Coordinates of C-alpha atoms and ligand atoms in Angstrom, one line a residue:
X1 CA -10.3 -19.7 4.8
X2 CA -6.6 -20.0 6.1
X3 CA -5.9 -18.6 9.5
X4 CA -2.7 -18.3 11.0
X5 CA -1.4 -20.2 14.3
X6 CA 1.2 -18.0 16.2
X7 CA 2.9 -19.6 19.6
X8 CA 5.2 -17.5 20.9
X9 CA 9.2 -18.8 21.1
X10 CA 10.0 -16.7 24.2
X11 CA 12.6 -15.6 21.9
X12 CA 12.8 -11.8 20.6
X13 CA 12.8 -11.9 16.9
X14 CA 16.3 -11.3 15.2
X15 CA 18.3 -11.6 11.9
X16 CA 17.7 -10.2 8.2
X17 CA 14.9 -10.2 6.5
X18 CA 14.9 -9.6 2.7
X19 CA 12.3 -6.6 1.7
X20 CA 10.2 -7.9 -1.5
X21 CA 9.1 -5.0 -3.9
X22 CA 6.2 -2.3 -2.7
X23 CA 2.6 -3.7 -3.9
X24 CA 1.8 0.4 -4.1
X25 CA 3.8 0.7 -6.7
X26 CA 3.4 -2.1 -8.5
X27 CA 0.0 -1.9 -8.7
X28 CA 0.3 1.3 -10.4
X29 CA 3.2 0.5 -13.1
X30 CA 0.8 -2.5 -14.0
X31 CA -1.8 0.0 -15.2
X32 CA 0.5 2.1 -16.8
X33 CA 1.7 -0.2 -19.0
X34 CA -1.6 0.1 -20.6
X35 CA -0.6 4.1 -21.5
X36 CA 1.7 2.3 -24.5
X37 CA 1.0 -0.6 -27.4
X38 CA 3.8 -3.0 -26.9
X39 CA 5.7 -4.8 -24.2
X40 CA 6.4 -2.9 -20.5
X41 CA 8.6 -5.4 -18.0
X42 CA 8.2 -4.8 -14.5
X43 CA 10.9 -6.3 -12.0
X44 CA 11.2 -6.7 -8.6
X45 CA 7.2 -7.6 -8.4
X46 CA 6.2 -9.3 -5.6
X47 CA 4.1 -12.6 -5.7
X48 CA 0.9 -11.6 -4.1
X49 CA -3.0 -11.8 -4.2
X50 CA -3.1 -8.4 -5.2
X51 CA -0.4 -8.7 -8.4
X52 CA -2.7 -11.3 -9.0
X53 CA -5.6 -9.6 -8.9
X54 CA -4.3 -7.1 -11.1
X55 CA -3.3 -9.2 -13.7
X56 CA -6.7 -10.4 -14.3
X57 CA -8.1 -6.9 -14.6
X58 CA -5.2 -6.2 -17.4
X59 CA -6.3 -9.8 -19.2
X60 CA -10.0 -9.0 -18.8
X61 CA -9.2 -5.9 -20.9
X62 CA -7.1 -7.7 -23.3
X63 CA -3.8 -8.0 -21.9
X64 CA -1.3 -10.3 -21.6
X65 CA 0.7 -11.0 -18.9
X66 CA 4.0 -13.3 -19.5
X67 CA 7.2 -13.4 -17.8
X68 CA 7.5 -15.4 -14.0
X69 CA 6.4 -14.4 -10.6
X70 CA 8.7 -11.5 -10.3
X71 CA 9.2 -10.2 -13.9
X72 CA 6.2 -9.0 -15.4
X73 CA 5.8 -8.4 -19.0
X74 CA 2.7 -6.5 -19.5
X75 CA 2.0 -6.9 -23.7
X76 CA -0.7 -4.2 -23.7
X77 CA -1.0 -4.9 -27.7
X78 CA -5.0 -6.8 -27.3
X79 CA -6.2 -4.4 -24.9
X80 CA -9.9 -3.6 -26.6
X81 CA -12.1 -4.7 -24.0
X82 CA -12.4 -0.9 -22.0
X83 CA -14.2 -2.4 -19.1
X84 CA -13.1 -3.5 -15.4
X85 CA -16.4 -5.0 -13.9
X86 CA -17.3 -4.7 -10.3
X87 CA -16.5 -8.4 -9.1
X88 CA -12.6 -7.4 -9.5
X89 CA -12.7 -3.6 -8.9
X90 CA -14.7 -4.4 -5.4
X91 CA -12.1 -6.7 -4.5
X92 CA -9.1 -4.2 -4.9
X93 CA -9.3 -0.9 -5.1
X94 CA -6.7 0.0 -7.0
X95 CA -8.3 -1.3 -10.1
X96 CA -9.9 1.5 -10.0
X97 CA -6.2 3.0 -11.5
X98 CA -7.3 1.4 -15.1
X99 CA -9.8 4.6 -15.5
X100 CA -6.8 7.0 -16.2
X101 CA -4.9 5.4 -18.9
X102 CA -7.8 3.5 -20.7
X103 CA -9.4 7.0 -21.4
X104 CA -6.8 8.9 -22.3
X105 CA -5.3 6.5 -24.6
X106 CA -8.8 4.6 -25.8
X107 CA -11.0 7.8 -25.1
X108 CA -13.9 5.9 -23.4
X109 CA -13.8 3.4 -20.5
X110 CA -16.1 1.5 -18.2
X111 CA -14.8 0.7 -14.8
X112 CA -17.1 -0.3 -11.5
X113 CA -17.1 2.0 -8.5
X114 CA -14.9 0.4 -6.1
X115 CA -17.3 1.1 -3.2
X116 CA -16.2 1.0 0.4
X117 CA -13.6 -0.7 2.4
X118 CA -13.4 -2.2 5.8
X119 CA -12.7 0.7 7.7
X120 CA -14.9 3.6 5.5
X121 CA -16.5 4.9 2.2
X122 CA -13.1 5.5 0.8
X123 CA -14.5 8.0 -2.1
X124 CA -12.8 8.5 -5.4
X125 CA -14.0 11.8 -5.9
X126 CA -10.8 13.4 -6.5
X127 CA -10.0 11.0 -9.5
X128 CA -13.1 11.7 -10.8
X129 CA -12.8 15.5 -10.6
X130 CA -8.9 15.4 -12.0
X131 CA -10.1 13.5 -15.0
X132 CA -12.8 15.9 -15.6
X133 CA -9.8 18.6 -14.8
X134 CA -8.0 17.0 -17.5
X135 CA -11.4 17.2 -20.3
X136 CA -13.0 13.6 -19.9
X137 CA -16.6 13.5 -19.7
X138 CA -17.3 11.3 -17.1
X139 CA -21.2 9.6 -15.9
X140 CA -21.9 7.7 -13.0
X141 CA -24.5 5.3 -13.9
X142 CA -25.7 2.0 -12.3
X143 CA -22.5 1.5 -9.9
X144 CA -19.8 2.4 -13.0
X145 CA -17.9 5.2 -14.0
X146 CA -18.0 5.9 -17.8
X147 CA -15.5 7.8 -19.0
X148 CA -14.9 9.3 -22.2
X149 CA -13.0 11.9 -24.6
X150 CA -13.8 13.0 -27.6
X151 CA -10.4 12.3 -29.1
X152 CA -7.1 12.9 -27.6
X153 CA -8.1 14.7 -23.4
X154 CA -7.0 18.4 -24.1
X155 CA -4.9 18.2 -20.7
X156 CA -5.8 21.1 -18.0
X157 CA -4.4 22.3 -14.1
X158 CA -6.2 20.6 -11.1
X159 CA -5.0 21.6 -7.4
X160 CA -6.1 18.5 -5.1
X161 CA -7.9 19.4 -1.9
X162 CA -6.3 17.1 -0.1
X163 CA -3.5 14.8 -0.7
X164 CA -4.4 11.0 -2.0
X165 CA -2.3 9.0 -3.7
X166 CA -4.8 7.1 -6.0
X167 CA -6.2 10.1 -7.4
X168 CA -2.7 11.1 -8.3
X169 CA -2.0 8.0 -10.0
X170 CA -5.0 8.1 -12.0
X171 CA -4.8 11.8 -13.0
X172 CA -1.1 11.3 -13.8
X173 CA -1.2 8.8 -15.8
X174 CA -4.3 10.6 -18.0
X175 CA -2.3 14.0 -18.3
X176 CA 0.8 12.0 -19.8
X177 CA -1.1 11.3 -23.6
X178 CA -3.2 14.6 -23.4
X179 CA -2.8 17.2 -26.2
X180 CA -1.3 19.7 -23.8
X181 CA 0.2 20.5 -21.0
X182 CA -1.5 19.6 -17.5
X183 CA 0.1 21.0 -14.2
X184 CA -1.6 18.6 -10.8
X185 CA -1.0 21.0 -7.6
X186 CA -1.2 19.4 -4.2
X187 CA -0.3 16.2 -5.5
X188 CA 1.1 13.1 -3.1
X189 CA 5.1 12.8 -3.2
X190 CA 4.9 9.5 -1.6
X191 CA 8.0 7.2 -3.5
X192 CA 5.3 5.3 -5.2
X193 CA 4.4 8.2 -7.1
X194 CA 8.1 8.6 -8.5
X195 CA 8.3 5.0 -8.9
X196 CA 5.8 5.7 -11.4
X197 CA 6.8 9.1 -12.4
X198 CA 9.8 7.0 -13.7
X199 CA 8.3 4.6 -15.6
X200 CA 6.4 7.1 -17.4
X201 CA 9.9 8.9 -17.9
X202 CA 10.6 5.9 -19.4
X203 CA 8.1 5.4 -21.9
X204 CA 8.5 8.8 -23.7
X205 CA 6.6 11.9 -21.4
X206 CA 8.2 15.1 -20.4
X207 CA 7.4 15.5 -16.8
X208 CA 9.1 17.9 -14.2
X209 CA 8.8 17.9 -10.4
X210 CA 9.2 14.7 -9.2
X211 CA 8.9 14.3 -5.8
X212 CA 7.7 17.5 -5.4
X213 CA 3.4 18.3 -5.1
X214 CA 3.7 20.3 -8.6
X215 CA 3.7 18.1 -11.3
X216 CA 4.2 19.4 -14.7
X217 CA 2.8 16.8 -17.4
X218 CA 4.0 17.6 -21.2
X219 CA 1.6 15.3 -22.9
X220 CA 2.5 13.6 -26.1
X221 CA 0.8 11.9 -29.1
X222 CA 2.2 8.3 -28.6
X223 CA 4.1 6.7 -25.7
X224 CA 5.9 3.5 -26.3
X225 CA 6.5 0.2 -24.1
X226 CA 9.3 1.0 -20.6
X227 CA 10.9 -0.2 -17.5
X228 CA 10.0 -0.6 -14.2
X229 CA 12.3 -1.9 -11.5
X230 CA 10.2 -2.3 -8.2
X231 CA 11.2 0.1 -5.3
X232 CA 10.9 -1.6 -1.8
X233 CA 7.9 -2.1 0.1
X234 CA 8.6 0.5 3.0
X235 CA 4.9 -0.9 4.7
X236 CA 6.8 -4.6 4.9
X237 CA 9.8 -3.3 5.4
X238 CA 8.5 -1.3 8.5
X239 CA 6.4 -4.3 9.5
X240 CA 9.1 -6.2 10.6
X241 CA 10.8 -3.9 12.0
X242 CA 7.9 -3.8 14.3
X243 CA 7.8 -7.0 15.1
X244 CA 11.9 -6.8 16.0
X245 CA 10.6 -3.9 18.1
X246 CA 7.7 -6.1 20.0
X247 CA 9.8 -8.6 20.8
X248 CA 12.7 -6.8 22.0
X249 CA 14.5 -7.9 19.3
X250 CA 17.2 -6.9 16.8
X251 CA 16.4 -7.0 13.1
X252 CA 18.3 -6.0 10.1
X253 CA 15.4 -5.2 7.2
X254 CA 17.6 -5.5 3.9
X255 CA 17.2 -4.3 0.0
X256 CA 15.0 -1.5 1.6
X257 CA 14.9 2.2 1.5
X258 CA 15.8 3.6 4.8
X259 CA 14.8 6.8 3.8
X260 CA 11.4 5.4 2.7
X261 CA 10.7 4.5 6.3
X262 CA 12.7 7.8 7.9
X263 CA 9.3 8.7 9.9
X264 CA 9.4 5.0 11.7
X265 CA 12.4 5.1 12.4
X266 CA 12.8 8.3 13.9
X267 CA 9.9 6.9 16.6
X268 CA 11.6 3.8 16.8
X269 CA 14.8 6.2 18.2
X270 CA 12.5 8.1 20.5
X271 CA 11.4 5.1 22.2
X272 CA 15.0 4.1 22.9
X273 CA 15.6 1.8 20.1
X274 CA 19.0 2.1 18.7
X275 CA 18.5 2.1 14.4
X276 CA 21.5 2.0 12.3
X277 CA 21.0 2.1 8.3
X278 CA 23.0 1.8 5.2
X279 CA 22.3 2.8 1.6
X280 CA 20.0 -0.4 1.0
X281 CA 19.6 -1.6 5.0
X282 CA 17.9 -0.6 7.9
X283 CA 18.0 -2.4 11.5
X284 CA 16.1 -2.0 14.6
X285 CA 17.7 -2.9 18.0
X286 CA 15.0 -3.4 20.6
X287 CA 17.2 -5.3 22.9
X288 CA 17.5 -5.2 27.1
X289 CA 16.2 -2.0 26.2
X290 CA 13.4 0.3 28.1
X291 CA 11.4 1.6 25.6
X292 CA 9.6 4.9 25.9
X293 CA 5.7 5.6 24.9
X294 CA 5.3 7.9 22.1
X295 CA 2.6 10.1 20.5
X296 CA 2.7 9.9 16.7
X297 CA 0.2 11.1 14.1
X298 CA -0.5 9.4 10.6
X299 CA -0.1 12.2 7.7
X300 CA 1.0 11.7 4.1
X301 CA 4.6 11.0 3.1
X302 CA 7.6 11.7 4.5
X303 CA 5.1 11.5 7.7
X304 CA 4.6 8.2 9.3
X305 CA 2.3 6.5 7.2
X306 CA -1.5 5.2 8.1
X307 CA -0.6 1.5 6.7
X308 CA 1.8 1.1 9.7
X309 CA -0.3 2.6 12.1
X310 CA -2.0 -0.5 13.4
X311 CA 1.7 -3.0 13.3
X312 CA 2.7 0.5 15.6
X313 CA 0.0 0.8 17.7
X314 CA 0.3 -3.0 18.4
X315 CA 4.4 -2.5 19.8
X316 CA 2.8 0.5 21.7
X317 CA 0.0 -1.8 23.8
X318 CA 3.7 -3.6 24.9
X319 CA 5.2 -0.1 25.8
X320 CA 5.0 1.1 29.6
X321 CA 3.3 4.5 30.0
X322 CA 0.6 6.0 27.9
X323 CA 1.3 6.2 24.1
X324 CA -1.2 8.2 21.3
X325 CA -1.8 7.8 17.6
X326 CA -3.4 9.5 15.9
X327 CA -4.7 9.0 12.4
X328 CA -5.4 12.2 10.2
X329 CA -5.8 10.2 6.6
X330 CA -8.0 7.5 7.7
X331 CA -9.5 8.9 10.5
X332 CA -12.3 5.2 10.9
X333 CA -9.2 3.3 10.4
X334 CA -9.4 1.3 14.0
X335 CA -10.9 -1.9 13.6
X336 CA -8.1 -3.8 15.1
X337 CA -8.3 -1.6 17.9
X338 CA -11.5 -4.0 19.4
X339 CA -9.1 -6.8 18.3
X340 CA -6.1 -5.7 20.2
X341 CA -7.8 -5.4 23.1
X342 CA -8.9 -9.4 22.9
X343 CA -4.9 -10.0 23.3
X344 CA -5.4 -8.0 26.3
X345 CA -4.1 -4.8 25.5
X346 CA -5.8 -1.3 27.0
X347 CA -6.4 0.5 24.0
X348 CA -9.4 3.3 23.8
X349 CA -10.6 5.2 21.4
X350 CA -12.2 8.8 20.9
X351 CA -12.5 10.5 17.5
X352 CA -9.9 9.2 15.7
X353 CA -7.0 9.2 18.6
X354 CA -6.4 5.7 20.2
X355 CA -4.9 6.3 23.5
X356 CA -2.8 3.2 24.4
X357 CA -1.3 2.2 27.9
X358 CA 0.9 -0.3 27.8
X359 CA 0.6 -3.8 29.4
X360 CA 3.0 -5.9 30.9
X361 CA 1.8 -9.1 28.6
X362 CA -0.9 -9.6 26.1
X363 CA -2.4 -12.7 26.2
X364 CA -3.2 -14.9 23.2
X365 CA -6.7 -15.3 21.8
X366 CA -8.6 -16.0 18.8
X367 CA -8.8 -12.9 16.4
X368 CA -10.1 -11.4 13.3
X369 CA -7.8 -9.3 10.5
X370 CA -10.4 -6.6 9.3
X371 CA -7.6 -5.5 6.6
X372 CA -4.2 -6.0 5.6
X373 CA -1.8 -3.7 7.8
X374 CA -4.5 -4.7 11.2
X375 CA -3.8 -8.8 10.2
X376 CA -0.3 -7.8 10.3
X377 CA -0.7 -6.0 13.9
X378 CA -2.5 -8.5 15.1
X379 CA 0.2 -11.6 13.9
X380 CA 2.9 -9.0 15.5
X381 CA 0.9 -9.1 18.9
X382 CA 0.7 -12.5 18.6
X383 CA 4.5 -13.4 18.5
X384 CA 4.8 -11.7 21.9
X385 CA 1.1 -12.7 23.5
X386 CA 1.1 -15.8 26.7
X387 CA 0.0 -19.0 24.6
X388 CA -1.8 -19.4 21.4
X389 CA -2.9 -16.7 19.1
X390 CA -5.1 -17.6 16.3
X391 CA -5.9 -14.9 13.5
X392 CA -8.5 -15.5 11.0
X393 CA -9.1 -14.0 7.2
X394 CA -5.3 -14.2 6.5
X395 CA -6.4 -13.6 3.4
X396 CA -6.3 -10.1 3.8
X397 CA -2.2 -10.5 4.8
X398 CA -1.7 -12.1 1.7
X399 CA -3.0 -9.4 0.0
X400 CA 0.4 -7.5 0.6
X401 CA 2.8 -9.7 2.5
X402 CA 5.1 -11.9 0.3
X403 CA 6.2 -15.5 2.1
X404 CA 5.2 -13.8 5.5
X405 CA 5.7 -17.1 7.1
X406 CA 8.7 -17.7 6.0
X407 CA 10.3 -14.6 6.3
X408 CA 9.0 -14.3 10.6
X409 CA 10.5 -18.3 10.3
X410 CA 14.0 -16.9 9.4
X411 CA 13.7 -14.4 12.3
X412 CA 12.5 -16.8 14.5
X413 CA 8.9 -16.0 14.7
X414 CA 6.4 -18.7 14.5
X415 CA 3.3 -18.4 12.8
X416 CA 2.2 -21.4 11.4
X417 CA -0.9 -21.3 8.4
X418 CA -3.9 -23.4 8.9
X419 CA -5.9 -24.2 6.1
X420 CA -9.4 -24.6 6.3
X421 CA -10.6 -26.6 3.9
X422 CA -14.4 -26.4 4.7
Ligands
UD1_501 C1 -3.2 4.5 -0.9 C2 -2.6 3.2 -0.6 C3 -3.0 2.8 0.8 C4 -2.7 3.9 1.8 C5 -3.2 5.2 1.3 C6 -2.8 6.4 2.2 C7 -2.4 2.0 -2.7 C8 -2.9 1.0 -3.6 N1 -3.0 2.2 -1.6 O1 -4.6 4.3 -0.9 O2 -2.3 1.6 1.2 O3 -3.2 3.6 3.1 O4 -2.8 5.5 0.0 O5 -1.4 6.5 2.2 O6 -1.5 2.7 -3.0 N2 -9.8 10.6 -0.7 C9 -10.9 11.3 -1.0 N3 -11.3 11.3 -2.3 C10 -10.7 10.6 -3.3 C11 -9.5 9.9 -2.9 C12 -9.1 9.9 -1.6 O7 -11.6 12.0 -0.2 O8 -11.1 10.6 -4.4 C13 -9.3 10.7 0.7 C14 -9.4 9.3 1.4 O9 -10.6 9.0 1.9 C15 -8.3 9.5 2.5 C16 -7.3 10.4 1.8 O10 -7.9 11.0 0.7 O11 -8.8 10.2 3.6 C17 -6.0 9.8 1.3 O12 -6.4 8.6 0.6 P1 -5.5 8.1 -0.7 O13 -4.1 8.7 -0.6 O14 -6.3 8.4 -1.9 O15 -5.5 6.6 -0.5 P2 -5.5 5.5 -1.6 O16 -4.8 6.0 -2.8 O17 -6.9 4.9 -1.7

């Protein structure tokens, strides 16, 4: 299992740094694909486990996936295998997204549960009870949804209790070949739903309200083969923009959606940062400046996002006075807290508030990544900590970080990979 090495330069980090295209969305276009027979491409993918991962649930059905690392053609023509089995569903959740289309278009589907995740149970309820919405019959026996339709899914109206972004996906995607119209209230408007909203625009659906939480789906009889350009990953994007922020540092995040990451930003301003942005640019200017502590909350899109709620709370634990986050989406989403604190930083927790009071220095240590966005945190904590820092199960960061090594190299951060070959 790799880990990473990080020694800190003593330099704040400070440059450009490209922004690769958003795994959130990608993940979803790849499914999607399925919806038509023929050939979708996909650009702008980035080259990570979890587009990998992906891939091998679309082949496993029957697809083919050609093109190089950051074109995907998705040749949906084979798919006849209407199964994604547990040992790839349990890996990444987002296979779960195959349900939808495989169902409407194939009318029966067998995909594993995708049980829980480091930090929760992480149901899928809501996709379940959107299909259903929609006319799919759908059992849950021996740890794997079966879905099915007795021809073409007649369409229907579901209002979603809460906002989730998976279960959007899925019932999106299902309502686009039903025979008739299906309206989703409540449903998520963060920019990877409209990147997909596109795509299916693309391929031959009527669908009006994008970006809004009312989405009308016209369903048709046949969709046919589209286009997908990537949109940036805001969760990277912001990521290094935290570390410019932990290290005081002045960092220009480019081929990015400022707006995307409008919530960050706005805290980065309240803390004293000074944030400039363009059209496709955003930078973060941490420098001789005395940054403020902050109170922020994690809530769905345009709020500021639970994925960059650990990289935040990590620049907080470096931020004089008391700062607050709360996390209202994933309210056991913490595990890094315990981890933090092992690089010295006063974090506590109660209910699903962390209460951080900032330290003059963390120190480095040996840590664990218990997901993706707290292996990021704990790599950003790192690049500021006294001495050595070593995080383990870097796997997870490759999960959703394209050339993360590279890309802190060109800043001038130095996290070196170690691979274990035991
Ligand atoms: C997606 C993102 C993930 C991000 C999360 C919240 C992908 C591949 N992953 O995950 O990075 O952290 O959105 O922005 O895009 N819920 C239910 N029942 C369901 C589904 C969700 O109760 O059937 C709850 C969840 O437990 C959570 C909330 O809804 O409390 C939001 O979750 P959701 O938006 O669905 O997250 P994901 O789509 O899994």
């Amino acid at each position: 299992m790799d880990s990473f090495s990080i020694v800190p330069t003593g330099k704040p980090l400070s440059g450009e740094v490209e922004i690769s295209g958003a795994k959130n969305a990608v993940l979803a276009t790849m499914t999607a694909a399925m919806l038509a027979d023929g050939v979708t491409t996909i650009t702008n993918v980035p080259y990570l486990r979890d587009t990998k991962t992906m891939s091998n649930v679309l082949r496993v059905i029957g697809c083919r996936i050609d093109g190089g690392p950051h074109e995907f053609k998705v040749d949906t023509h084979g798919a006849n295998h209407l199964e994604a089995p547990y040992e790839l569903v349990s890996t990444m959740r987002a296979s779960f997204y195959v349900l939808g289309p495989l169902v409407s278009r194939f009318g029966r589907c067998r995909v594993s549960l995708p049980g829980g995740c480091a930090w929760g149970p992480r149901p899928v309820d809501l996709h379940l009870k959107g299909l259903e919405a929609l006319g799919a019959n759908i059992e849950v026996t021996h740890g794997y949804v079966e879905a099915t339709s007795n021809g073409r899914l007649p369409g229907g109206n579901f209002r979603f209790p809460i906002s989730s972004v998976g279960a959007t996906v899925n019932v999106l995607m299902a309502a686009t070949l039903a025979k008739g119209t299906s309206v989703l209230e409540n449903a998520a408007i963060e920019p990877e739903i409209d990147s997909l909203v596109d795509l299916l625009l693309s391929m031959g659906v009527k669908i009006e309200g994008r970006g809004t939480r009312s989405l009308v789906v016209h369903g048709v009889e046949e969709m046919h083969p589209g286009f997908s350009e990537t949109i940036p990953d805001r969760i990277e994007a912001g990521s290094f923009l935290c570390g410019a922020v932990i290290s005081r540092g002045k960092v220009k995040t480019t081929k990015c959606d400022p707006i995307h990451i409008k919530s960050l930003l706005d805290i980065f301003e309240e803390m004293g940062c000074i944030v400039h942005t363009g059209k496709d640019w955003a930078e973060v200017d941490a420098s001789s400046r005395d940054l403020k502590p902050v109170h922020v909350e994690a809530v769905p899109y345009p709020g500021f996002p639970t994925d960059l709620q650990a990289p935040l709370m990590a620049v907080l634990a470096t931020v004089p006075g008391e700062s607050k986050i709360r996390d209202t989406v994933y309210i056991d989403r913490f595990k890094h807290v315990a981890e933090l604190n092992r690089l010295g930083a006063n974090i506590s927790l109660e209910g699903n508030t962390a209460t951080i009071k900032g330290v003059e220095k963390l120190q480095g240590a040996p840590v664990m990544a218990s997901d993706l966005r707290a292996a990021a945190a704990l790599v950003i904590a790192g690049l500021v900590a006294d001495g050595e820092t070593r995080v383990s199960r870097i796997y997870h960061l490759d999960r959703g970080y394209e050339n993360f090594e590279a890309k802190m190299a060109k800043l001038g951060g130095m996290v070196v990979r170690l691979s274990d070959q035991s």
